[in-house]
CSV table of C-alpha atoms in Angstrom, one decimal:
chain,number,residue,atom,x,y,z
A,1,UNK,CA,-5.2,5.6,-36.6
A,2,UNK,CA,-2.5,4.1,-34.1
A,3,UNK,CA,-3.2,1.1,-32.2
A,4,UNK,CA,-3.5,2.1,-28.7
A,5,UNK,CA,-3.2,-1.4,-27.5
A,6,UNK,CA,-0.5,-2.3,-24.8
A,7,UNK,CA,1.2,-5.2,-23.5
A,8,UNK,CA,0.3,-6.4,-19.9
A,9,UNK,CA,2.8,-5.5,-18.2
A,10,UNK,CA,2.1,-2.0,-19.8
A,11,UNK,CA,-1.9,-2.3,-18.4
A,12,UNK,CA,-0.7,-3.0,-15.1
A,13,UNK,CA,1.7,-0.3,-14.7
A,14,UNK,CA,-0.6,2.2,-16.4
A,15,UNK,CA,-3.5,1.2,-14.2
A,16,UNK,CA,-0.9,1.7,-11.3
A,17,UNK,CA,0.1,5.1,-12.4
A,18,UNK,CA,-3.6,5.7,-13.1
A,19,UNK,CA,-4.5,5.0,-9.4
A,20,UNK,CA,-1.2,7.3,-8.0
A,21,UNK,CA,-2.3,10.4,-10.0
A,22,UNK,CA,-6.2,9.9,-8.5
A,23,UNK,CA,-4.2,10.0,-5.2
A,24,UNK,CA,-2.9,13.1,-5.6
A,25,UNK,CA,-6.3,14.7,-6.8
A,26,UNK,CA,-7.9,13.2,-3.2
A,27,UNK,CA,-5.3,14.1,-1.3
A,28,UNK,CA,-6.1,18.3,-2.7
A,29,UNK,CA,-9.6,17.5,-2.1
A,30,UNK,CA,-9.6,15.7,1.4
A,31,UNK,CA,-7.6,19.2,2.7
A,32,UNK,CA,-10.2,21.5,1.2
A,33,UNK,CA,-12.8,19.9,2.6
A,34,UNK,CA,-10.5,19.6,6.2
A,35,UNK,CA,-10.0,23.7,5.7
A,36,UNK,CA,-13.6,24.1,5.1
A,37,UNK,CA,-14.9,22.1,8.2
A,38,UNK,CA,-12.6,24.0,10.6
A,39,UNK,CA,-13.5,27.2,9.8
A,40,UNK,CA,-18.0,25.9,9.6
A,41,UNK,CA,-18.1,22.9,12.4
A,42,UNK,CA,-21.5,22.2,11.2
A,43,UNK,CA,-23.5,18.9,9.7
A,44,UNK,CA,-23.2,20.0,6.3
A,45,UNK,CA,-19.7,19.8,6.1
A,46,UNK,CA,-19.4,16.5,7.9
A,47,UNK,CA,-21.6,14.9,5.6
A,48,UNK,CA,-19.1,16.6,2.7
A,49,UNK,CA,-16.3,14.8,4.5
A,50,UNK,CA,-18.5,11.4,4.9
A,51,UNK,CA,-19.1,11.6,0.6
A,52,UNK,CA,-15.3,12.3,0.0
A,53,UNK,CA,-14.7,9.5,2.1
A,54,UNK,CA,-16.9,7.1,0.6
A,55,UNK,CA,-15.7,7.6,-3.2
A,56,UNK,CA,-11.9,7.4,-1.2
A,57,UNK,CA,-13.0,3.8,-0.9
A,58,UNK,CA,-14.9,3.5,-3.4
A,59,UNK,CA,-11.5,4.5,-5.3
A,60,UNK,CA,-9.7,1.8,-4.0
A,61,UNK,CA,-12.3,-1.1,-4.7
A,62,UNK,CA,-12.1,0.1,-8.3
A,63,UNK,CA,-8.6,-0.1,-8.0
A,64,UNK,CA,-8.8,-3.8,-6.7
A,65,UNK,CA,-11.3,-4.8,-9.2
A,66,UNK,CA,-8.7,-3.4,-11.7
A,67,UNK,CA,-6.0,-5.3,-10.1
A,68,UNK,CA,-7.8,-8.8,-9.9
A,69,UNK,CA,-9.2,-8.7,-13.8
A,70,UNK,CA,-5.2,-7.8,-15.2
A,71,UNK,CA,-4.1,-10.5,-11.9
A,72,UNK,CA,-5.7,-13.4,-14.0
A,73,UNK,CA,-3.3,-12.9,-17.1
A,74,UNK,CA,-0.6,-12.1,-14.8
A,75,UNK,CA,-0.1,-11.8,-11.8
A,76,UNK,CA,3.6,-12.8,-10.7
A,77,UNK,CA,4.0,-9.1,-12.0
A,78,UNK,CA,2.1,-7.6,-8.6
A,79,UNK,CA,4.8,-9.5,-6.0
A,80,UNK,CA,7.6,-7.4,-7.4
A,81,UNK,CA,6.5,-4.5,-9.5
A,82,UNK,CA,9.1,-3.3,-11.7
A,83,UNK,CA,7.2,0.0,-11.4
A,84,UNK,CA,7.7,0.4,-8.0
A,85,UNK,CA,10.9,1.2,-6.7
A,86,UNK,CA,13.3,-0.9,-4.8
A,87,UNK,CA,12.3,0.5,-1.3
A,88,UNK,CA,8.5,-0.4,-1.9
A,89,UNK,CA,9.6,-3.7,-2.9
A,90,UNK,CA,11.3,-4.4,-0.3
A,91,UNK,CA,8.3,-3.7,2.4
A,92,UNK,CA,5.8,-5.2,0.2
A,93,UNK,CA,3.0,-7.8,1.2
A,94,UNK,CA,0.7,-9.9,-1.1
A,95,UNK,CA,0.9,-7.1,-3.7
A,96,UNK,CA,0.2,-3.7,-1.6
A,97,UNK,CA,0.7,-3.3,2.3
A,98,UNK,CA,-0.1,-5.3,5.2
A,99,UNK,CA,-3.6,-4.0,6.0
A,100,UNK,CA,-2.6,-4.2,9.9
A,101,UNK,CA,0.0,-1.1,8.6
A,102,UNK,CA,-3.1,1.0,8.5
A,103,UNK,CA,-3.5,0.6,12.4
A,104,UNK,CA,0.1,1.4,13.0
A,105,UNK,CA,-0.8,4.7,10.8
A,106,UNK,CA,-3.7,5.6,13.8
A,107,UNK,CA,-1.3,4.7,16.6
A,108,UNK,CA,1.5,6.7,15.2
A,109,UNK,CA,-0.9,9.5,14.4
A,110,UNK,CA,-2.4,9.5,17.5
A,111,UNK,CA,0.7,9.9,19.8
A,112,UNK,CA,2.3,12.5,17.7
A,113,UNK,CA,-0.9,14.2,17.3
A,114,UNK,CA,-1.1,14.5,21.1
A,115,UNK,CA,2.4,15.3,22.1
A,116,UNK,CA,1.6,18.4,19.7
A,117,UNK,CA,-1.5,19.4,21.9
A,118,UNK,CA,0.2,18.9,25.3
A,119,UNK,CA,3.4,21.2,23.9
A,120,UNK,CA,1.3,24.2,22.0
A,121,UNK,CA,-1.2,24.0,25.7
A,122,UNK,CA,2.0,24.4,27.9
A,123,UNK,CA,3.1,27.5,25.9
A,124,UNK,CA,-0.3,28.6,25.3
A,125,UNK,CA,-0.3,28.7,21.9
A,126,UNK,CA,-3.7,29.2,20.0
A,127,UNK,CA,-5.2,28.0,16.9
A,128,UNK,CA,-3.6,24.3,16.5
A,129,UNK,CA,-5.9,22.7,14.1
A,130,UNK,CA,-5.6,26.1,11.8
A,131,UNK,CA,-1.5,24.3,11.6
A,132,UNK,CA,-0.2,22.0,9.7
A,133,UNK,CA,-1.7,20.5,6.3
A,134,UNK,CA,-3.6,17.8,8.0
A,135,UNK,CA,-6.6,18.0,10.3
A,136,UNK,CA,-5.6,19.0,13.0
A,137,UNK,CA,-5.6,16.6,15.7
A,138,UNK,CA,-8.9,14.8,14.8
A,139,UNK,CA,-7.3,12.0,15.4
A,140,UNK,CA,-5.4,12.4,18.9
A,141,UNK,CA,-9.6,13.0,20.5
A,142,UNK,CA,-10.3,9.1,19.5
A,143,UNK,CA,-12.6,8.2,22.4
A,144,UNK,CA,-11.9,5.2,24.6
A,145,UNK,CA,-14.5,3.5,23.4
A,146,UNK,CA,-13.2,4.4,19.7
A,147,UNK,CA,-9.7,2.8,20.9
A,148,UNK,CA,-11.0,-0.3,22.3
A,149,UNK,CA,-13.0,-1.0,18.8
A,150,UNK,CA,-10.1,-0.2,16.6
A,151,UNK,CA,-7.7,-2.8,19.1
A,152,UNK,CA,-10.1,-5.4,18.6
A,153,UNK,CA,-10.2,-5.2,15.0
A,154,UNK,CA,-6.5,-5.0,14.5
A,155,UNK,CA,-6.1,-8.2,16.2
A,156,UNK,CA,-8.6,-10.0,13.7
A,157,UNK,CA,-6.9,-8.4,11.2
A,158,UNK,CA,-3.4,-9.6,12.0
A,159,UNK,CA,-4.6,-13.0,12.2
A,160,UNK,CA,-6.1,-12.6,8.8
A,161,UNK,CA,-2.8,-11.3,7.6
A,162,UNK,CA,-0.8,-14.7,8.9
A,163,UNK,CA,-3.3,-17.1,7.4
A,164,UNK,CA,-2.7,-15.7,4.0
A,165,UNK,CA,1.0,-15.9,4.8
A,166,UNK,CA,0.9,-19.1,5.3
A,167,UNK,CA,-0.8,-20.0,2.1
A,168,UNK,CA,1.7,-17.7,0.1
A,169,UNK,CA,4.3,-19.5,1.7
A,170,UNK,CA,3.0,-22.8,0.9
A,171,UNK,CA,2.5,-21.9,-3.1
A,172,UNK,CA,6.1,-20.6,-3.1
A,173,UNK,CA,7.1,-24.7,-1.6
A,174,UNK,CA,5.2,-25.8,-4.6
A,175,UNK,CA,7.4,-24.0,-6.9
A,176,UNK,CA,10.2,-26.7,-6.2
A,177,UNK,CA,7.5,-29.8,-5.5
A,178,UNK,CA,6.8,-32.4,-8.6
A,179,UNK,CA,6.4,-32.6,-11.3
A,180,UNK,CA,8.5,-29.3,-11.7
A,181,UNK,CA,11.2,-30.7,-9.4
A,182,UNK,CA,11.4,-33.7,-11.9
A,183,UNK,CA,11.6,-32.2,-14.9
A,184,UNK,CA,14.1,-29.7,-14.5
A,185,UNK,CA,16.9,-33.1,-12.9
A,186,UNK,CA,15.8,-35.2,-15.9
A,187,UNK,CA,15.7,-32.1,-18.4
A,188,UNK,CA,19.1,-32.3,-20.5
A,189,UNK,CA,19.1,-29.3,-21.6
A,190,UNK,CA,18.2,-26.4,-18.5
A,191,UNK,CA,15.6,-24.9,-18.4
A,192,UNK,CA,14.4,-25.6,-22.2
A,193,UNK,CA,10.7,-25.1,-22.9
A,194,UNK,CA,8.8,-28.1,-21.1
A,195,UNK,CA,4.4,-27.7,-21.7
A,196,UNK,CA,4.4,-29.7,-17.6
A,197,UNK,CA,6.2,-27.3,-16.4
A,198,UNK,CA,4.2,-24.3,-18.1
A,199,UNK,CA,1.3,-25.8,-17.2
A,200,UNK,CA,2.1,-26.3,-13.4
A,201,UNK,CA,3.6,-22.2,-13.7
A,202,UNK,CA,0.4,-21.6,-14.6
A,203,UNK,CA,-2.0,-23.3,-12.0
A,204,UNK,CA,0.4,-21.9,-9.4
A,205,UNK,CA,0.2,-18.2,-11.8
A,206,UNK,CA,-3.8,-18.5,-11.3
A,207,UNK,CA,-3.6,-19.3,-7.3
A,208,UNK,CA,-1.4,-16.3,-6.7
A,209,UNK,CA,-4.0,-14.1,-8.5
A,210,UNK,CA,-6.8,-15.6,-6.3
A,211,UNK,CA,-4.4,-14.6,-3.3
A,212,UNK,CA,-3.8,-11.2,-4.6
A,213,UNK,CA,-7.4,-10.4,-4.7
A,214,UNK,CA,-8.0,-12.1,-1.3
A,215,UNK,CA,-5.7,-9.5,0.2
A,216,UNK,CA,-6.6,-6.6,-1.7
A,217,UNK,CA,-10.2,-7.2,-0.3
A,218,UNK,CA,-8.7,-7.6,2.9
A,219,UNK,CA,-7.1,-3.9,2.6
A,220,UNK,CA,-10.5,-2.5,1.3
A,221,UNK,CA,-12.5,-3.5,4.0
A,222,UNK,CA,-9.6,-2.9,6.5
A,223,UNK,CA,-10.3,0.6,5.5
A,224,UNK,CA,-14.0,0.7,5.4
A,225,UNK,CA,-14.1,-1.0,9.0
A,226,UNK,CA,-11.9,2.1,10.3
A,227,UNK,CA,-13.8,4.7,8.3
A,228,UNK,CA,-17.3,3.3,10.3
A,229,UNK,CA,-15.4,3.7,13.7
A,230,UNK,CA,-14.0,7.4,13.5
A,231,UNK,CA,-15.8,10.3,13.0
A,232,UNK,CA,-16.0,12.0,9.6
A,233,UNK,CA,-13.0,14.6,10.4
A,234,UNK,CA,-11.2,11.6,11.6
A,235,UNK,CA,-11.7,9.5,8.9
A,236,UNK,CA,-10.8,12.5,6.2
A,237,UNK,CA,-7.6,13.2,8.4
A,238,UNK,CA,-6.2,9.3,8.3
A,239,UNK,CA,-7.4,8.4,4.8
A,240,UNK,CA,-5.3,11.5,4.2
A,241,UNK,CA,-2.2,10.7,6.2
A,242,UNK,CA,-2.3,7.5,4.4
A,243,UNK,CA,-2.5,9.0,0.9
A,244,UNK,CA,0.5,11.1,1.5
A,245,UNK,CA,2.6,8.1,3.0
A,246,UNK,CA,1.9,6.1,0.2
A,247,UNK,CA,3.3,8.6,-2.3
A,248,UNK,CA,5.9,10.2,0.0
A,249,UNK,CA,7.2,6.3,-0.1
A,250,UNK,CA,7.4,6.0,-3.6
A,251,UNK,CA,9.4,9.1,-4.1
A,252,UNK,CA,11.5,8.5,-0.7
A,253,UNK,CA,12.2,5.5,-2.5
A,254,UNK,CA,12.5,7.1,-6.1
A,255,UNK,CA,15.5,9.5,-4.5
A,256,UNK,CA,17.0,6.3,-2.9
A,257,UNK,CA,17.9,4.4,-6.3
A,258,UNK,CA,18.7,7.3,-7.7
A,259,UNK,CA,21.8,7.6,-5.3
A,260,UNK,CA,21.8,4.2,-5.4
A,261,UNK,CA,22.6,4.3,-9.5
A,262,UNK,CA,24.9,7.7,-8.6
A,263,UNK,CA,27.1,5.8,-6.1
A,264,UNK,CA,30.8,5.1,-7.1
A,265,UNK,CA,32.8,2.3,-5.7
A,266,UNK,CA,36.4,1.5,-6.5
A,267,UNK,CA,36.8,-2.1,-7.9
A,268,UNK,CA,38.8,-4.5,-6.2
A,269,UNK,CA,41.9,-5.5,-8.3
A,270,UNK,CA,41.6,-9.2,-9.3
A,271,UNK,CA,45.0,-10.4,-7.9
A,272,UNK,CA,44.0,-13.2,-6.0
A,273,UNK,CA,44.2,-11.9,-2.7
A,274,UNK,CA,48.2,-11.0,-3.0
A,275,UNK,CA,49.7,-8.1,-1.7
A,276,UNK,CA,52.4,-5.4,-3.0
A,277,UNK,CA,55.7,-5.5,-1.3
């Protein structure tokens, strides 16, 4: 029988493509369940929505718990995935996104949601939340007292964001602090193996990990704190905008590098900056 064992960079982008596919499979659920409640507004469907909702979450805890255990062998692997693509990369914060995204996700929603209303009501048109593949617009009816809660915890959340970036920033000053600093001026040969300097890589290795997991618990209970303000449609309809933004991203991005890798330049002719008379 074939070892199935894997290396772990391998675990990590399995567990990763793991947690994308189990996206997808939500995402086919939280609209059936949407469907479902528009055409029976009653308590039994809510309380379907307030179950899909909780294994949602629970989902992503999983997913954390997955992230943190395969963090501790390494974790440097997380701050750039080379399974992501270049676009993700590029907008990426401690591992995953900036849990303070998630409120620019209701905000966006919620405008766009309401111009929608305000246009289909001026030419009488019928029927909105039987449009669209989302939930209608759940999420343009957030109440003022709704608003005010979700405002309030978006600015403890942004401060919660920059105190982690400050400790990021001050591991990634390390990286250049002593005694790696020292070794590599007094090294002879650069960068030759050195146990210091592999044993400092791996103290800073470890306090990245603990990091990673501090703001993938952030993003979890982010999430849970938004899911207690809205109401159960609401909370189906944004876990489900975010689901398809996630994965629209990564193949937005997919398509982008694939130009990227498909577009032709001509080479500048090395002649030293002369030109033909």
């Amino acid at each position: 029988m074939r070892s199935s064992t894997k290396n772990i960079e391998q675990a990590q982008e399995s567990c990763y493509h793991e947690w994308m596919s189990l996206q997808s499979q939500r995402i086919n659920e939280v609209k059936q369940l949407l469907v479902q409640r528009r055409s029976h507004r009653d308590e039994e469907h809510d309380k379907k929505l307030r179950e899909l909702t909780g294994k949602i979450l629970g989902d992503f805890k999983d997913y954390a718990g997955k992230r943190a255990d395969l963090a501790h062998r390494c974790s440097s692997n997380y701050y750039a995935p080379t399974w992501n693509t270049r676009l993700e990369n590029a907008l990426i914060w401690m591992g995953g996104c900036r849990p303070s995204s998630f409120f620019r996700l209701i905000y966006a929603l919620c405008g766009s949601q309401t111009e929608i209303r305000v246009t289909q009501f001026l030419r009488n048109i019928d029927g909105y939340e039987s449009s669209g593949g989302g939930g209608g617009a759940s999420l343009s009816n957030l109440s003022a007292e709704q608003l005010a809660k979700i405002n309030v915890l978006h600015v403890k959340i942004i401060d919660e964001e920059e105190k982690m970036t400050k400790k990021v920033s001050s591991l990634q000053e390390d990286a250049a602090d002593i005694p790696i600093a020292t070794v590599a001026y007094e090294m002879e040969n650069i960068g030759e193996p050195n146990m210091v300097v592999d044993q400092a890589f791996d103290k800073q290795e470890e306090a990245m990990a603990g990091l990673l997991a501090q703001a993938d618990n952030l993003r979890v209970d982010t999430l849970a704190k938004i899911v207690e303000i809205l109401s159960p449609v609401q909370a189906a309809d944004f876990l489900l905008a975010g689901k398809k933004l996630h994965l629209s991203m990564h193949e937005w991005g997919t398509t982008r590098d694939r130009r990227r890798r498909e577009c032709m330049v001509d080479a500048e002719s090395d002649t030293g900056g002369e030109e033909e008379n």
